[in-house]
Coordinates of C-alpha atoms in Angstrom, one line a residue:
F1 CA 157.5 194.6 -109.4
P2 CA 159.7 191.8 -107.9
T3 CA 163.3 192.3 -108.5
L4 CA 166.5 190.5 -107.7
W5 CA 167.4 191.5 -104.1
C6 CA 170.3 190.8 -101.9
P7 CA 169.2 190.7 -98.2
E8 CA 172.9 191.1 -96.9
C9 CA 173.7 194.2 -99.0
Q10 CA 170.0 195.2 -98.8
T11 CA 170.0 196.4 -102.4
S12 CA 168.5 195.3 -105.7
I13 CA 170.9 193.7 -108.2
A14 CA 171.1 193.0 -111.9
Q15 CA 171.2 189.6 -113.5
A16 CA 174.9 190.1 -114.3
E17 CA 175.7 190.2 -110.6
L18 CA 174.5 186.6 -110.0
E19 CA 176.7 183.8 -109.5
D20 CA 176.0 180.1 -109.2
K21 CA 177.0 178.3 -105.9
E22 CA 176.4 174.8 -104.7
F23 CA 174.8 174.3 -101.4
P24 CA 173.7 171.3 -99.4
S25 CA 169.9 171.2 -98.9
N26 CA 166.9 169.2 -97.7
F27 CA 164.6 168.0 -100.6
L28 CA 161.2 167.7 -98.9
T29 CA 158.0 166.1 -99.9
V30 CA 155.3 168.0 -97.9
K31 CA 151.7 167.0 -97.5
F32 CA 149.1 169.6 -98.9
E33 CA 145.5 168.5 -99.0
S34 CA 142.7 168.8 -101.5
E35 CA 139.2 167.5 -101.0
G36 CA 140.5 165.6 -98.0
K37 CA 143.1 163.8 -100.1
E38 CA 146.8 164.0 -99.9
L39 CA 148.6 166.3 -102.3
P40 CA 152.4 165.8 -102.2
V41 CA 154.4 168.9 -102.9
A42 CA 158.2 169.0 -103.3
T43 CA 160.3 171.9 -102.0
T44 CA 163.7 172.8 -100.8
R45 CA 162.4 175.9 -99.1
P46 CA 159.9 175.2 -96.3
E47 CA 160.1 178.8 -95.1
L48 CA 158.2 179.9 -98.3
I49 CA 155.2 177.7 -97.5
P50 CA 153.4 180.6 -95.7
A51 CA 154.0 182.7 -98.9
C52 CA 152.2 180.0 -101.1
V53 CA 149.5 181.6 -103.3
A54 CA 148.7 178.7 -105.6
V55 CA 149.4 175.1 -106.5
F56 CA 150.0 174.0 -110.2
V57 CA 149.5 170.6 -111.7
N58 CA 150.2 169.6 -115.3
P59 CA 146.9 168.9 -117.1
K60 CA 148.7 165.9 -118.9
D61 CA 149.7 164.4 -115.6
E62 CA 147.7 161.2 -115.2
R63 CA 148.4 161.1 -111.4
F64 CA 146.3 164.0 -110.8
K65 CA 143.5 163.6 -113.2
H66 CA 141.2 162.9 -110.2
L67 CA 141.6 166.4 -108.9
K68 CA 138.4 168.1 -109.3
G69 CA 138.5 170.6 -106.5
E70 CA 139.8 174.1 -107.1
R71 CA 141.5 174.6 -103.6
A72 CA 144.3 173.2 -101.7
R73 CA 145.0 173.5 -97.9
V74 CA 148.5 174.7 -97.1
P75 CA 150.2 172.6 -94.4
L76 CA 151.0 174.0 -91.0
F77 CA 149.3 177.4 -91.8
G78 CA 145.8 176.1 -92.6
F79 CA 144.8 178.6 -95.3
E80 CA 143.6 177.5 -98.7
V81 CA 145.0 178.4 -102.2
P82 CA 143.7 177.8 -105.7
V83 CA 144.8 174.8 -107.8
F84 CA 145.5 175.5 -111.4
K85 CA 146.1 173.0 -114.3
D86 CA 149.1 174.6 -116.0
E87 CA 151.7 173.1 -118.3
S88 CA 154.5 175.0 -116.6
A89 CA 154.3 172.3 -113.8
D90 CA 157.0 169.8 -114.8
I91 CA 155.8 166.2 -114.7
E92 CA 159.4 164.9 -114.3
R93 CA 160.4 167.3 -111.5
G94 CA 159.8 166.4 -107.9
T95 CA 156.2 165.1 -107.4
G96 CA 155.0 166.9 -110.5
I97 CA 153.1 169.5 -108.4
M98 CA 154.5 173.1 -108.4
M99 CA 154.1 175.3 -105.3
V100 CA 153.7 178.9 -106.4
C101 CA 155.1 181.3 -103.8
S102 CA 155.7 185.1 -103.6
Y103 CA 158.5 184.8 -104.5
G104 CA 160.8 181.8 -104.9
D105 CA 162.1 182.3 -108.3
K106 CA 161.3 183.9 -111.7
F107 CA 158.8 181.1 -112.5
D108 CA 156.9 182.3 -109.4
V109 CA 156.9 185.8 -110.7
D110 CA 155.6 184.7 -114.1
A111 CA 152.9 182.5 -112.7
I112 CA 151.6 185.1 -110.3
N113 CA 151.4 187.8 -113.0
R114 CA 149.7 185.4 -115.5
Y115 CA 147.0 184.4 -113.0
K116 CA 146.8 188.0 -111.5
L117 CA 147.3 186.5 -108.1
K118 CA 147.8 188.6 -104.9
P119 CA 151.3 188.1 -103.7
N120 CA 151.9 187.4 -99.9
I121 CA 155.2 188.9 -99.1
I122 CA 156.8 187.4 -96.0
F123 CA 160.4 188.6 -96.2
N124 CA 161.7 192.0 -95.1
Y125 CA 164.5 193.7 -97.1
D126 CA 167.1 192.7 -94.4
G127 CA 166.3 189.0 -94.9
T128 CA 164.1 188.5 -91.9
L129 CA 160.5 187.3 -91.8
N130 CA 157.5 189.6 -91.1
I131 CA 154.7 187.0 -90.0
G132 CA 153.5 185.7 -86.7
K133 CA 155.9 183.9 -84.3
Y134 CA 158.6 183.8 -87.1
K135 CA 158.7 187.6 -87.1
G136 CA 162.3 188.9 -87.0
M137 CA 163.8 185.4 -87.8
K138 CA 166.5 185.2 -90.4
I139 CA 165.5 183.2 -93.5
K140 CA 167.7 180.2 -92.7
E141 CA 166.6 180.2 -89.1
A142 CA 163.0 180.2 -90.1
R143 CA 163.6 177.4 -92.6
K144 CA 165.0 175.2 -89.9
K145 CA 162.1 176.1 -87.5
I146 CA 159.4 175.5 -89.9
L147 CA 160.9 172.2 -91.0
E148 CA 160.9 171.1 -87.3
E149 CA 157.2 172.0 -86.9
L150 CA 156.3 170.1 -90.2
K151 CA 157.9 167.1 -88.9
E152 CA 156.3 167.3 -85.5
K153 CA 152.9 167.4 -87.1
G154 CA 153.7 164.5 -89.5
L155 CA 153.4 166.7 -92.6
V156 CA 156.8 165.7 -94.1
L157 CA 156.2 162.6 -96.3
E158 CA 159.9 162.3 -97.4
Q159 CA 163.2 164.1 -96.7
K160 CA 166.6 163.5 -98.4
Q161 CA 169.9 165.3 -98.5
I162 CA 170.8 166.9 -101.9
S163 CA 173.2 169.3 -103.2
H164 CA 171.9 172.0 -105.6
I165 CA 172.9 175.2 -107.4
V166 CA 171.6 178.5 -106.1
N167 CA 171.9 182.1 -107.3
V168 CA 174.0 184.3 -105.0
H169 CA 175.2 187.9 -105.1
D170 CA 178.7 188.0 -106.6
K171 CA 179.7 190.6 -104.1
C172 CA 178.9 188.8 -100.9
G173 CA 177.9 185.3 -101.8
T174 CA 174.5 185.6 -100.2
E175 CA 171.5 183.7 -101.6
I176 CA 169.3 186.2 -103.6
E177 CA 165.6 186.7 -103.0
F178 CA 162.8 188.1 -105.1
L179 CA 161.2 191.1 -103.6
P180 CA 158.8 193.8 -105.0
T181 CA 160.7 197.2 -105.1
E182 CA 160.6 200.2 -107.3
Q183 CA 163.8 200.3 -109.4
W184 CA 165.1 201.9 -112.6
F185 CA 165.6 199.6 -115.6
I186 CA 167.1 200.0 -119.2
K187 CA 165.0 197.8 -121.5
I188 CA 167.4 195.5 -123.3
L189 CA 165.3 192.1 -123.7
D190 CA 163.7 193.6 -126.8
K191 CA 167.1 194.4 -128.3
K192 CA 168.7 191.1 -128.1
K193 CA 169.0 190.7 -131.9
E194 CA 170.6 194.2 -132.2
L195 CA 173.1 193.6 -129.4
L196 CA 174.2 190.3 -130.8
S197 CA 174.8 192.0 -134.2
Q198 CA 176.8 194.7 -132.5
G199 CA 178.9 192.1 -130.6
K200 CA 179.7 190.3 -133.9
K201 CA 181.0 193.5 -135.4
V202 CA 183.8 193.7 -132.6
K203 CA 187.0 191.8 -133.2
W204 CA 187.4 189.5 -130.2
Y205 CA 190.9 188.3 -129.1
P206 CA 190.8 185.4 -128.7
K207 CA 188.0 184.8 -131.1
H208 CA 186.2 182.2 -129.0
M209 CA 185.4 184.9 -126.3
Y210 CA 182.6 186.2 -128.5
K211 CA 180.8 183.0 -127.7
R212 CA 180.7 184.0 -124.0
Y213 CA 179.1 187.4 -125.1
E214 CA 176.6 185.6 -127.3
N215 CA 175.6 183.1 -124.6
W216 CA 175.1 185.9 -122.2
V217 CA 172.8 188.0 -124.5
K218 CA 170.9 184.9 -125.5
G219 CA 170.5 183.9 -121.8
L220 CA 169.2 187.3 -120.5
V221 CA 165.8 187.0 -118.7
W222 CA 165.7 190.4 -117.0
D223 CA 166.1 193.9 -118.3
W224 CA 169.1 195.9 -117.0
N225 CA 168.4 197.1 -113.4
I226 CA 170.6 200.2 -113.0
S227 CA 169.4 201.5 -109.6
R228 CA 170.9 200.5 -106.3
D229 CA 169.7 200.9 -102.6
R230 CA 173.1 202.1 -101.4
H231 CA 174.4 205.2 -99.6
F232 CA 177.2 205.9 -101.9
G233 CA 177.2 206.1 -105.7
I234 CA 176.4 208.4 -108.6
P235 CA 172.9 210.1 -107.9
I236 CA 170.1 209.4 -110.3
P237 CA 169.0 212.9 -111.4
V238 CA 165.3 212.4 -111.2
W239 CA 162.3 213.5 -109.0
S240 CA 158.8 212.2 -108.9
C241 CA 155.4 213.8 -108.0
K242 CA 153.6 211.4 -105.8
K243 CA 150.3 213.3 -106.5
C244 CA 150.2 213.0 -110.2
N245 CA 152.9 210.4 -110.8
E246 CA 154.9 212.7 -113.0
I247 CA 158.5 212.0 -113.5
I248 CA 160.8 215.1 -113.5
L249 CA 164.2 214.8 -115.1
A250 CA 167.2 217.2 -114.5
D251 CA 168.1 219.6 -117.4
E252 CA 171.3 218.5 -119.1
K253 CA 172.8 221.9 -118.2
E254 CA 172.3 221.1 -114.5
L255 CA 174.3 217.9 -114.5
P256 CA 176.0 216.7 -112.4
I257 CA 173.3 217.2 -109.7
D258 CA 172.2 215.4 -106.6
P259 CA 168.4 215.5 -106.4
I260 CA 168.4 215.3 -102.5
Q261 CA 170.2 218.6 -102.4
T262 CA 168.0 220.3 -105.0
E263 CA 164.2 221.1 -104.9
K264 CA 161.9 220.5 -107.9
F265 CA 158.3 221.2 -108.2
C266 CA 155.7 219.3 -110.4
K267 CA 154.8 221.5 -113.5
K268 CA 151.4 219.9 -113.6
C269 CA 150.2 220.4 -109.9
G270 CA 152.9 222.6 -108.4
Q271 CA 153.5 220.2 -105.6
K272 CA 157.0 219.7 -104.3
A273 CA 158.6 216.6 -106.0
E274 CA 160.3 213.9 -104.1
P275 CA 164.0 213.3 -104.9
E276 CA 165.2 209.9 -106.0
I277 CA 167.4 208.5 -103.2
K278 CA 168.7 205.5 -105.0
V279 CA 172.1 205.6 -106.7
L280 CA 173.2 204.3 -110.1
D281 CA 174.9 200.9 -110.4
T282 CA 178.6 201.1 -111.0
W283 CA 178.3 199.5 -114.3
A284 CA 175.8 202.2 -115.4
T285 CA 178.7 204.7 -115.4
S286 CA 181.7 202.5 -116.1
S287 CA 180.0 201.5 -119.2
L288 CA 180.4 205.0 -120.5
T289 CA 184.3 204.9 -120.1
P290 CA 184.9 205.5 -123.8
Q291 CA 182.7 208.7 -123.8
I292 CA 184.3 209.8 -120.4
A293 CA 187.8 209.3 -122.0
S294 CA 186.7 211.5 -124.9
S295 CA 185.4 214.2 -122.7
L296 CA 188.7 214.5 -120.8
I297 CA 190.3 215.7 -124.2
K298 CA 187.4 217.8 -125.3
N299 CA 186.0 215.1 -127.6
K300 CA 188.9 215.4 -130.0
I301 CA 188.8 211.6 -130.2
K302 CA 185.4 209.9 -130.5
I303 CA 184.1 206.4 -130.4
P304 CA 184.9 203.9 -131.7
Y305 CA 188.1 203.6 -129.9
S306 CA 190.7 201.1 -131.1
L307 CA 190.8 198.8 -128.1
R308 CA 189.3 197.6 -124.8
P309 CA 191.5 195.4 -122.7
Q310 CA 189.7 193.5 -119.8
A311 CA 189.3 190.2 -118.2
H312 CA 186.9 187.4 -119.2
D313 CA 184.9 187.4 -116.0
I314 CA 183.4 190.8 -116.8
I315 CA 182.4 190.2 -120.5
R316 CA 178.8 190.0 -119.1
T317 CA 179.2 193.4 -117.4
W318 CA 181.8 195.8 -118.5
A319 CA 182.1 194.6 -122.2
F320 CA 178.3 194.0 -122.6
Y321 CA 177.1 197.2 -120.9
T322 CA 179.5 199.3 -122.8
I323 CA 178.3 197.9 -126.1
V324 CA 174.7 198.5 -124.9
K325 CA 175.3 202.1 -123.9
S326 CA 177.2 203.1 -127.2
Y327 CA 174.5 201.4 -129.2
F328 CA 171.7 203.2 -127.4
H329 CA 173.4 206.6 -127.3
E330 CA 175.1 206.8 -130.7
K331 CA 174.3 203.7 -132.6
K332 CA 178.0 202.9 -132.9
L333 CA 180.5 200.4 -131.4
P334 CA 182.6 201.6 -128.4
W335 CA 185.8 200.2 -129.8
G336 CA 187.0 198.0 -132.7
D337 CA 188.9 195.3 -130.8
V338 CA 188.4 193.8 -127.4
M339 CA 191.3 192.0 -125.8
I340 CA 190.3 189.4 -123.2
S341 CA 192.8 188.4 -120.5
G342 CA 192.3 186.1 -117.5
F343 CA 192.9 187.0 -113.9
V344 CA 195.6 186.0 -111.4
T345 CA 195.3 182.9 -109.3
L346 CA 197.1 181.7 -106.3
K347 CA 197.5 177.8 -106.3
G348 CA 194.7 177.7 -108.8
E349 CA 192.2 180.0 -106.9
K350 CA 191.3 183.5 -108.0
M351 CA 193.0 186.1 -106.0
S352 CA 190.6 188.0 -103.7
K353 CA 191.2 190.5 -100.9
S354 CA 187.9 189.6 -99.1
K355 CA 189.1 186.0 -99.0
G356 CA 192.6 186.8 -97.9
I357 CA 194.0 185.2 -101.2
T358 CA 196.5 187.9 -102.1
I359 CA 200.2 188.7 -102.7
D360 CA 201.4 192.2 -101.9
P361 CA 202.7 193.6 -105.2
K362 CA 204.7 196.2 -103.4
K363 CA 206.8 193.6 -101.7
I364 CA 207.4 191.7 -105.0
I365 CA 208.6 195.0 -106.6
E366 CA 210.8 195.7 -103.7
E367 CA 212.5 192.2 -104.0
Y368 CA 212.4 191.6 -107.7
G369 CA 211.6 195.0 -109.4
A370 CA 208.8 196.2 -111.5
D371 CA 210.2 194.8 -114.7
A372 CA 210.5 191.3 -113.3
L373 CA 206.8 191.5 -112.1
R374 CA 205.7 192.8 -115.6
F375 CA 207.9 189.9 -117.2
W376 CA 206.0 187.4 -115.2
A377 CA 202.6 188.9 -116.0
A378 CA 203.4 189.0 -119.7
G379 CA 203.4 185.2 -119.6
S380 CA 199.7 185.0 -119.5
K381 CA 198.0 183.8 -122.6
L382 CA 195.0 185.6 -124.0
G383 CA 191.8 184.6 -122.3
E384 CA 193.5 182.3 -119.7
D385 CA 194.1 182.7 -116.1
L386 CA 197.7 183.0 -114.8
D387 CA 198.9 181.4 -111.6
Y388 CA 201.3 183.3 -109.5
S389 CA 204.8 181.8 -109.8
E390 CA 207.9 183.0 -108.0
K391 CA 210.1 181.1 -110.3
D392 CA 209.0 183.4 -113.2
L393 CA 210.0 186.4 -111.1
I394 CA 213.4 184.9 -110.6
A395 CA 213.6 184.2 -114.4
G396 CA 212.6 187.8 -115.1
K397 CA 215.3 189.2 -112.7
R398 CA 217.9 186.9 -114.4
F399 CA 216.8 188.2 -117.8
L400 CA 217.3 191.8 -116.5
T401 CA 220.9 191.0 -115.3
K402 CA 221.7 189.3 -118.6
M403 CA 220.5 192.2 -120.6
W404 CA 222.5 194.6 -118.5
N405 CA 225.7 192.5 -118.8
A406 CA 225.2 191.8 -122.6
S407 CA 224.8 195.6 -123.2
R408 CA 227.9 196.5 -121.3
F409 CA 229.9 193.8 -123.2
V410 CA 228.5 195.1 -126.5
F411 CA 229.5 198.7 -125.9
M412 CA 232.9 197.9 -124.4
N413 CA 233.6 196.6 -127.9
L414 CA 232.0 199.4 -129.8
K415 CA 234.8 202.0 -129.0
G416 CA 235.4 204.0 -132.2
F417 CA 232.2 202.8 -133.9
S418 CA 230.6 205.6 -135.8
G419 CA 227.4 203.8 -136.6
R420 CA 228.3 203.5 -140.2
K421 CA 227.2 200.4 -142.1
P422 CA 230.1 198.7 -143.9
K423 CA 229.8 198.4 -147.7
K424 CA 229.6 194.6 -147.3
L425 CA 228.5 192.6 -144.3
E426 CA 230.3 189.4 -143.4
K427 CA 228.2 186.4 -144.3
I428 CA 227.6 185.3 -140.7
D429 CA 226.4 188.9 -139.8
E430 CA 224.0 188.8 -142.8
L431 CA 222.6 185.5 -141.7
F432 CA 222.1 186.7 -138.2
L433 CA 220.4 190.0 -139.2
K434 CA 218.0 187.9 -141.5
E435 CA 217.0 185.9 -138.5
L436 CA 216.7 189.0 -136.4
N437 CA 214.3 190.4 -139.3
R438 CA 212.2 187.2 -139.0
V439 CA 211.9 187.8 -135.2
I440 CA 210.9 191.3 -135.8
I441 CA 208.1 190.2 -138.2
T442 CA 206.8 187.5 -135.9
T443 CA 207.0 189.6 -132.7
T444 CA 205.4 192.5 -134.3
H445 CA 202.5 190.3 -135.5
R446 CA 202.0 188.9 -132.1
F447 CA 201.8 192.4 -130.6
E448 CA 199.4 193.4 -133.4
V449 CA 197.0 190.6 -132.4
Y450 CA 197.5 191.3 -128.7
E451 CA 199.3 188.0 -128.0
Y452 CA 201.8 189.6 -125.8
S453 CA 202.9 186.2 -124.2
R454 CA 204.0 185.0 -127.7
A455 CA 205.6 188.3 -128.4
K456 CA 207.6 187.9 -125.2
F457 CA 208.5 184.3 -125.9
N458 CA 209.8 185.3 -129.4
A459 CA 211.9 188.2 -128.2
E460 CA 213.2 186.6 -125.1
G461 CA 214.1 183.3 -126.9
F462 CA 216.0 185.3 -129.5
F463 CA 217.9 187.2 -127.0
W464 CA 219.0 184.0 -125.1
R465 CA 219.4 181.5 -127.8
D466 CA 220.5 183.5 -130.8
F467 CA 222.1 186.7 -129.4
T468 CA 223.9 185.8 -126.2
D469 CA 224.4 182.1 -126.4
N470 CA 225.5 182.1 -130.0
Y471 CA 226.1 185.4 -131.8
L472 CA 228.2 187.1 -129.1
E473 CA 230.4 184.0 -128.8
I474 CA 230.7 183.6 -132.6
V475 CA 231.9 187.3 -133.0
K476 CA 234.2 187.5 -130.0
K477 CA 237.4 186.5 -131.9
R478 CA 236.7 188.8 -134.8
I479 CA 235.7 191.7 -132.5
Y480 CA 238.8 191.2 -130.4
N481 CA 241.4 190.6 -133.2
E482 CA 240.2 191.8 -136.6
K483 CA 240.3 195.3 -138.0
G484 CA 238.7 197.2 -140.9
D485 CA 235.5 196.1 -142.4
K486 CA 235.4 192.6 -140.8
K487 CA 235.3 194.3 -137.4
L488 CA 233.1 197.0 -138.5
S489 CA 230.6 194.4 -139.7
A490 CA 230.6 192.8 -136.3
Q491 CA 230.2 196.2 -134.6
Y492 CA 227.3 197.3 -136.8
T493 CA 225.5 194.0 -136.3
L494 CA 226.0 194.1 -132.5
Y495 CA 224.7 197.7 -132.3
Q496 CA 221.6 197.2 -134.6
S497 CA 220.6 193.9 -133.0
L498 CA 220.9 195.0 -129.4
L499 CA 218.9 198.2 -130.2
T500 CA 216.2 196.1 -131.9
I501 CA 216.1 193.6 -129.0
L502 CA 215.6 196.4 -126.5
K503 CA 212.8 197.8 -128.6
L504 CA 211.0 194.4 -128.9
I505 CA 211.3 193.9 -125.1
A506 CA 210.4 197.6 -124.2
P507 CA 206.6 197.2 -124.1
I508 CA 207.0 194.4 -121.5
M509 CA 210.1 195.6 -119.5
P510 CA 210.0 199.5 -119.9
F511 CA 212.4 200.4 -117.1
I512 CA 215.5 198.3 -117.9
T513 CA 215.2 199.0 -121.6
E514 CA 214.8 202.8 -121.1
E515 CA 217.9 202.8 -118.7
L516 CA 220.0 200.9 -121.3
Y517 CA 218.8 203.2 -124.1
Q518 CA 219.7 206.3 -122.2
N519 CA 223.1 204.9 -121.2
Y520 CA 224.0 203.6 -124.6
F521 CA 221.9 204.7 -127.5
R522 CA 220.3 208.2 -126.9
K523 CA 223.4 210.1 -128.0
T524 CA 223.6 208.5 -131.4
E525 CA 219.8 207.8 -131.9
K526 CA 218.9 211.4 -130.9
V527 CA 215.4 210.4 -129.7
K528 CA 214.6 211.3 -126.1
S529 CA 213.2 207.9 -125.1
I530 CA 213.1 204.3 -126.4
H531 CA 209.3 204.5 -125.8
V532 CA 208.8 207.2 -128.4
S533 CA 211.4 205.9 -130.8
G534 CA 210.5 204.1 -134.1
W535 CA 209.4 200.6 -133.9
P536 CA 211.9 198.1 -135.6
K537 CA 211.4 198.0 -139.3
R538 CA 210.4 194.7 -140.9
D539 CA 211.7 193.8 -144.4
I540 CA 208.9 191.5 -145.6
K541 CA 210.4 191.2 -149.1
M542 CA 213.8 190.0 -147.7
H543 CA 212.1 187.5 -145.5
E544 CA 210.0 186.2 -148.3
K545 CA 213.0 185.8 -150.5
W546 CA 214.8 184.0 -147.7
V547 CA 211.9 181.7 -147.1
E548 CA 211.9 180.8 -150.9
T549 CA 215.6 179.8 -150.8
D550 CA 215.5 178.0 -147.5
I551 CA 212.2 176.3 -147.6
E552 CA 212.8 173.7 -145.0
F553 CA 213.8 174.7 -141.3
S554 CA 216.9 172.5 -141.6
A555 CA 218.0 174.4 -144.6
N556 CA 218.0 177.7 -142.8
R557 CA 221.7 178.1 -142.4
W558 CA 221.5 180.2 -139.3
H559 CA 219.6 177.5 -137.5
L560 CA 221.8 174.8 -139.0
L561 CA 224.9 176.6 -137.6
I562 CA 223.6 177.1 -134.1
N563 CA 222.2 173.7 -133.9
L564 CA 225.7 172.3 -134.8
I565 CA 227.3 174.5 -132.2
S566 CA 224.8 173.1 -129.6
R567 CA 225.6 169.5 -130.6
I568 CA 229.4 170.2 -130.4
R569 CA 229.0 171.9 -126.9
S570 CA 226.9 168.8 -125.7
V571 CA 229.7 166.5 -126.8
K572 CA 232.2 168.6 -124.9
T573 CA 230.0 168.5 -121.9
E574 CA 229.6 164.8 -122.1
N575 CA 233.3 164.3 -122.3
K576 CA 233.9 166.7 -119.4
K577 CA 235.9 169.0 -121.6
P578 CA 235.9 172.8 -121.3
M579 CA 234.1 174.8 -124.0
N580 CA 237.5 176.1 -125.4
A581 CA 238.9 172.6 -125.8
E582 CA 240.4 172.2 -129.2
I583 CA 238.7 169.8 -131.5
I584 CA 238.8 168.3 -135.0
L585 CA 235.3 168.5 -136.5
T586 CA 233.8 166.2 -139.1
L587 CA 230.6 167.4 -140.9
E588 CA 228.2 165.7 -143.2
K589 CA 229.0 166.7 -146.8
K590 CA 225.6 168.5 -147.2
E591 CA 226.1 170.5 -143.9
H592 CA 229.7 171.3 -145.0
E593 CA 228.5 172.6 -148.3
K594 CA 225.6 174.8 -146.8
L595 CA 228.0 176.4 -144.3
K596 CA 231.0 176.9 -146.5
D597 CA 230.7 180.7 -146.2
V598 CA 230.8 180.6 -142.3
L599 CA 233.1 177.8 -141.7
Q600 CA 235.7 180.2 -140.2
D601 CA 233.1 181.5 -137.8
L602 CA 232.2 177.8 -136.8
K603 CA 235.9 177.2 -136.3
D604 CA 236.3 180.2 -134.0
V605 CA 233.3 179.6 -131.8
T606 CA 234.1 175.8 -131.4
N607 CA 237.8 176.2 -131.4
A608 CA 238.1 173.6 -134.2
K609 CA 241.6 173.4 -135.7
E610 CA 240.3 171.5 -138.7
I611 CA 236.8 170.8 -140.3
K612 CA 236.6 167.7 -142.5
T613 CA 233.8 166.0 -144.4
G614 CA 232.2 162.6 -143.4
K615 CA 230.0 161.3 -140.7
F616 CA 229.4 163.9 -137.9
K617 CA 232.2 163.5 -135.3
V618 CA 233.9 165.6 -132.6
E619 CA 237.5 164.5 -131.9
F620 CA 239.6 166.1 -129.2
K621 CA 243.2 167.0 -129.8
K622 CA 245.6 165.1 -127.5

């Protein structure tokens, strides 16, 4: 039976291993003859002319109504082939006449099977021809030679340059052929409906990636070829008796087994059976990864697992085949969720070792550290490719340094802190912890739906904007100069917020967060690692109550406060004044009223000696 064949790798392949590639080509109109009259046939593959076994014309095509003969003479080679009137010949394509060869494409396979034609195989498995003076020539070499000979004999009616899409093997980029070989298949074409249903039951992240799965299943035209003509791979545990065509399977207790190294005899005739020398396609075994994972822990956990993380380019292989295997073996899903990432590109092109488009990760880790590399990688959005960016590595390293310095500053000012929460928090600390609670809620949600880039964005943004740029500056005066509950409130807030930030960042930057946890928190938290400690708790009710009272963003007092601080800093910068320059601040009446509980904190952080009401203004003391 004709199967997809790669003449470069010299193995059969599956439909999932095909890629489309554009090639320049000659579009020829070649002169066949029927009853002494010219029969123009269009082709881009003159090397397949000697493999022609029939010619099709559409019975509705008025141009060829005159054809009464049942034979056509093949140019250059002189033999005759039957002419059939068949609606598969596309009136609008080429000359409207279809040359049926063994084999140019799947249409040829179908046509030859329907009319029970005898195929004329002219290609060897290594991509050379096996006929006459062309024997031993590579396909492209023979294509060129036959075209030259057709021209010499005046058999080319028209020739034009075109560019067209051709199926190639995804491993090597070689144009595939259709050659009759014995292979092992898993029937899937008759199960499309069931496989679409199974795919719908999975939660796809992002949702639109299900469409790729759906399109793939609907577009299948071949059953799943699981055997490969390679030297290395998982052996297929099968023997066959050539005398009575009996298939002999290995007993389950014998597995794993290599049939080449084990003799089997036919139970019917007693003759020694021949071992299968082909090996399994890699996807035939990697599609069992959930079951393999279960076997490693003595099946204490069984499918469905919770998650499959993978890239979008292997939805048609790893995701699809895993769903197929789990359905056929157990009528179950392999996992509940599938998280689809992209792949890494370099200047917009997919990284590839074979093409030399790579970056050495070891060198990156040596220069920037593993956490900085993970920081960059976590910037990829679900389902989208990520281009390598050194500036993001630099940003990651800067983030590491800032976390280290901020942690050191916090604990320099926590001397004597017992971990006890004061009876009453200062209003500014309360506002800040409410904002931290909001960030816990949003970041946790992003992680729960696998949007790690947004989780990173939330946590990192809070660290820079709210914690280091503002809160640390706001509490400095209080932490340095105050005593009692006012200082305790600041210490408690610093401790809790820093620990929470480290936990939110830990999945993305595990090494720096673990180091800081061990240095500063393990003694009091009494948990051996940040990575087995409890995830920050969300107070949903507190957040909902806060949202009810501060419906508009501008009414959120924490954000109102830090926006004001930012505006004041901008005015100082514009006037070339240092950040500690003394000012007299005028606020709008509404803003003054909303911030009445934290005006002293605003004074401390902006060095305002007086805050008045009126139109917003920053005046510098002379």
